[in-house]
C-alpha atoms as a PDB file:
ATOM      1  CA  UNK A   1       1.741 -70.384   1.245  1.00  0.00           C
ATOM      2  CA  UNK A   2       3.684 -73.605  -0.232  1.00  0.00           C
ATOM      3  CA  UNK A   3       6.960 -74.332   1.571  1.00  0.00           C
ATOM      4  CA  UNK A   4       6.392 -71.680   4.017  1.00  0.00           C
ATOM      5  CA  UNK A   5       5.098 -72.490   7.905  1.00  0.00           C
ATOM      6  CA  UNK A   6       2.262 -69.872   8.419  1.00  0.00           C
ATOM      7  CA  UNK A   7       0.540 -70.249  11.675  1.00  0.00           C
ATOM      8  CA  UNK A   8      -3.733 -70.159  11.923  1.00  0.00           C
ATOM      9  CA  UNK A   9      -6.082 -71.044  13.757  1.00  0.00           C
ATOM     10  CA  UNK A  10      -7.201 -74.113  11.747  1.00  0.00           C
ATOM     11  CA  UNK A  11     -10.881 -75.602  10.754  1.00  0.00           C
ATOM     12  CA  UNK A  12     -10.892 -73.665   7.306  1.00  0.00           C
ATOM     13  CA  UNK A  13     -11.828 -76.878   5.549  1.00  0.00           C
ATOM     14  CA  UNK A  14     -14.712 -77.384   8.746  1.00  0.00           C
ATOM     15  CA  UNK A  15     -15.840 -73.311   7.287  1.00  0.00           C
ATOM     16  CA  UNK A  16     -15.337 -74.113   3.530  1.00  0.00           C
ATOM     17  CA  UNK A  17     -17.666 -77.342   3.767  1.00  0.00           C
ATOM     18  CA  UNK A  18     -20.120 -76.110   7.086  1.00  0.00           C
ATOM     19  CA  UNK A  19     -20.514 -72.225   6.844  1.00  0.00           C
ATOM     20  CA  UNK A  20     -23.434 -70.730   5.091  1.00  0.00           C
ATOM     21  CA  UNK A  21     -21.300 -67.916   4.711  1.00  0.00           C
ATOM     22  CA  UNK A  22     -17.679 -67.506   4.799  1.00  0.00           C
ATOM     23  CA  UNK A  23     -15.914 -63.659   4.994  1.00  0.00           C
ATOM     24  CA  UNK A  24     -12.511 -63.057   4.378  1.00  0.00           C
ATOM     25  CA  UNK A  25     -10.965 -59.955   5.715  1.00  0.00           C
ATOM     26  CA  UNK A  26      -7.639 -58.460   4.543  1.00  0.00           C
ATOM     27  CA  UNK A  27      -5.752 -55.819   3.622  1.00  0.00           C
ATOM     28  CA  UNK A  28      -6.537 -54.873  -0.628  1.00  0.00           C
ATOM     29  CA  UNK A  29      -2.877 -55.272  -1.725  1.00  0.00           C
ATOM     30  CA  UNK A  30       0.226 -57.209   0.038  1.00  0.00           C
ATOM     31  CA  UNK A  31       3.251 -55.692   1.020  1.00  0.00           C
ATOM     32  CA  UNK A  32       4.459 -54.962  -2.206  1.00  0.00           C
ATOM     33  CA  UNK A  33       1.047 -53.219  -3.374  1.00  0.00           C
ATOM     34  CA  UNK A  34      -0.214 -56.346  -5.990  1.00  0.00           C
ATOM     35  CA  UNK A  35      -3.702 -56.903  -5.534  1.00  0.00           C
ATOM     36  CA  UNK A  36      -5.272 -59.699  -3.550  1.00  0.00           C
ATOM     37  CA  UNK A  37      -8.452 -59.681  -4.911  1.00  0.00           C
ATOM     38  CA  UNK A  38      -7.783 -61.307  -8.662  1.00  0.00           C
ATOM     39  CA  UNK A  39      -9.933 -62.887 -11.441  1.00  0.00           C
ATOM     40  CA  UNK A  40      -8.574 -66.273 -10.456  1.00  0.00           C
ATOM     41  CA  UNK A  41      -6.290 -67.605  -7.063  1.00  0.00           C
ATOM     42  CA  UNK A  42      -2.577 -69.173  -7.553  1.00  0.00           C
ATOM     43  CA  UNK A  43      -2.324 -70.332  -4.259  1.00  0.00           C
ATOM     44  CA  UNK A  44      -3.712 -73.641  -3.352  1.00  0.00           C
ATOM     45  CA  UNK A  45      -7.225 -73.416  -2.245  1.00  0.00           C
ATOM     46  CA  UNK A  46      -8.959 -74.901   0.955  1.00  0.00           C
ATOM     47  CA  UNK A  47     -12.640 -74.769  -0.980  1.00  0.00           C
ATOM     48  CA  UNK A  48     -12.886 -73.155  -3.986  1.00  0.00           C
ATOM     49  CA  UNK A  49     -16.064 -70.586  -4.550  1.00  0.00           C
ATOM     50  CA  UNK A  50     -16.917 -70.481  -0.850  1.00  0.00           C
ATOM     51  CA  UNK A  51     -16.097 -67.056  -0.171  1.00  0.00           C
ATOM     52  CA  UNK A  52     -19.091 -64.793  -0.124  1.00  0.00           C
ATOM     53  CA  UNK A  53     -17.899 -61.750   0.861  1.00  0.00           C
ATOM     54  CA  UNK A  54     -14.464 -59.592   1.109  1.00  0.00           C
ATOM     55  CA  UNK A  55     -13.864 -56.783   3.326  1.00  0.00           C
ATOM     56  CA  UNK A  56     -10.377 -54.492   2.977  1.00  0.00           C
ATOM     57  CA  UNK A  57      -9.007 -51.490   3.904  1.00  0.00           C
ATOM     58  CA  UNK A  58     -10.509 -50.004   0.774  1.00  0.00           C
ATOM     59  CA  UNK A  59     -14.157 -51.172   0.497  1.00  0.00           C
ATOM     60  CA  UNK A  60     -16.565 -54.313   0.877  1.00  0.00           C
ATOM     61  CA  UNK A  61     -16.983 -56.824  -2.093  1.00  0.00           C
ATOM     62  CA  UNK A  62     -19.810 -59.535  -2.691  1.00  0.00           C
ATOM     63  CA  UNK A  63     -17.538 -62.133  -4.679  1.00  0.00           C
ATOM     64  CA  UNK A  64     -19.396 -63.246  -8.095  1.00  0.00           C
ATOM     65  CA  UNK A  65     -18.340 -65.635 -10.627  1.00  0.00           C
ATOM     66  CA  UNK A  66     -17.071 -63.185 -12.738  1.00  0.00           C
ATOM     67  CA  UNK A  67     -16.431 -60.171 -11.371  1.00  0.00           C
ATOM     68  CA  UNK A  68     -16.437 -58.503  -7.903  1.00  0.00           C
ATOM     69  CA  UNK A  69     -19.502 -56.318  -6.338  1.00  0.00           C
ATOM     70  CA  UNK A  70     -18.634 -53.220  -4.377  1.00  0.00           C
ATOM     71  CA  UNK A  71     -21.138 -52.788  -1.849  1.00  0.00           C
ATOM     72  CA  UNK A  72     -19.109 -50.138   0.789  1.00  0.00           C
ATOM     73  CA  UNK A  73     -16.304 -48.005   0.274  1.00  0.00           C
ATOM     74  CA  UNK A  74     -14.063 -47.229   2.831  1.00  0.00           C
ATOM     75  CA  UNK A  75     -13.669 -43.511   4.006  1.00  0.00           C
ATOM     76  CA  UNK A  76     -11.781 -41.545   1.845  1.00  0.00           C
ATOM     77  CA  UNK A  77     -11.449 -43.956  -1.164  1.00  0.00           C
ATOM     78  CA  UNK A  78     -12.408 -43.297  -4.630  1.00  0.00           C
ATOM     79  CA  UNK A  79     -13.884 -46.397  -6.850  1.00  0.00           C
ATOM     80  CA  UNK A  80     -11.055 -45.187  -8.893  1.00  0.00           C
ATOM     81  CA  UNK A  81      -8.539 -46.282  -6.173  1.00  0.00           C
ATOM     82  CA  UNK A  82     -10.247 -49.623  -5.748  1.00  0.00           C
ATOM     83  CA  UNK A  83     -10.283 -50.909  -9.463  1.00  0.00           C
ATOM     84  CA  UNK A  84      -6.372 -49.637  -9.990  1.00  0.00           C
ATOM     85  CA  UNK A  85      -5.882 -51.766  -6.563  1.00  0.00           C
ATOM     86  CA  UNK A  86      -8.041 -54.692  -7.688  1.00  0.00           C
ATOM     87  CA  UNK A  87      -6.478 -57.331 -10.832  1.00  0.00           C
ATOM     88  CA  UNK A  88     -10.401 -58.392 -11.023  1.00  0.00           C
ATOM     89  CA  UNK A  89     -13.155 -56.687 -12.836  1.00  0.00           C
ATOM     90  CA  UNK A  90     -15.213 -54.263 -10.028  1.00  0.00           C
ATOM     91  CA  UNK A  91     -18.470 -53.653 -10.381  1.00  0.00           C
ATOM     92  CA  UNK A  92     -20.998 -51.341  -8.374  1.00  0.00           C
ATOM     93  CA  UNK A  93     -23.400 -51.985  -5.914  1.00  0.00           C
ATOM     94  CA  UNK A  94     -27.004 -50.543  -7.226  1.00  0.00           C
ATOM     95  CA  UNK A  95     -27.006 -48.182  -4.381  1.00  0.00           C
ATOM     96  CA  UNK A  96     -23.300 -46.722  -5.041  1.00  0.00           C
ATOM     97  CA  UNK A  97     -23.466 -43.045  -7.039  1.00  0.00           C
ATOM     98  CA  UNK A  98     -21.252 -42.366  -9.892  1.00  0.00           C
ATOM     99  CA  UNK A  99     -20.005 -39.599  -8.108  1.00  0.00           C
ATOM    100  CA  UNK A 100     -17.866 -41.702  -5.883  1.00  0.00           C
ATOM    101  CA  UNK A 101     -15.960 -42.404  -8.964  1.00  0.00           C
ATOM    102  CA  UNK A 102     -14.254 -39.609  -9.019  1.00  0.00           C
ATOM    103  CA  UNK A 103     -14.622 -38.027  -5.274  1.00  0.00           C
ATOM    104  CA  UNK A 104     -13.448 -39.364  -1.897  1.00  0.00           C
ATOM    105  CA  UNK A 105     -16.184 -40.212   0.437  1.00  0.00           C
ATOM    106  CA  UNK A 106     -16.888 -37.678   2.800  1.00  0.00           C
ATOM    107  CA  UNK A 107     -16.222 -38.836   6.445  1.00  0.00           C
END
C-alpha cells in the first residue's frame, strides 16, 4: 500500500520471478465490501501476470487474461454472490452446474 508501512514476510519478487506457480489467498472483498478481485490492479505490482490462482472466502479462481475461472465454490455461496462480489468478469469451471447459480451449495 503506498505511504503506508505494512509488514510481510518478504521474497515476493524471489516468488514472482522463481515460482512455477504463485497462489494468493484472501478474503473476496476488503473491509468496506469492494471487490479484490478486479479486471485490472491500482496498486503497484511486485510481477505483473504471475498469479495463477486465487482462493477466498467465497470460491477458487484460475486467473486468465481476461476474465476469472471459478473452479470451487465455497459452502453456502451462490455464483450469484461471487460475480456481485467480483469487479471482474467470472466465468465457470466446465465441471460447475448451472444450478449453483441460483442455489447455495449444500454442505
Amino acid at each position: 500500500m503506498p505511504g503506508a508501512l505494512v509488514k510481510g514476510m518478504g521474497g515476493a519478487m524471489d516468488l514472482a520471478v522463481g515460482a512455477k506457480r504463485v497462489l494468493a489467498l484472501c478474503t473476496h472483498t476488503d473491509k468496506h465490501g469492494r471487490a479484490k478481485l478486479v479486471h485490472r490492479c491500482s496498486l503497484p505490482l511486485t510481477g505483473r501476470g504471475v498469479v495463477s490462482r486465487v482462493i477466498t472466502d467465497l470460491g477458487v479462481f484460475d486467473v486468465g487474461a481476461d476474465a476469472f475461472t471459478l473452479v470451487e465454490l465455497a459452502p453456502g455461496t451462490t455464483v450469484d454472490e461471487v460475480r456481485l462480489a467480483t469487479a471482474a468478469p467470472v466465468r465457470l469451471a466446465p465441471d460447475l452446474t448451472s444450478e449453483l447459480a441460483t442455489e447455495a451449495v449444500p454442505t
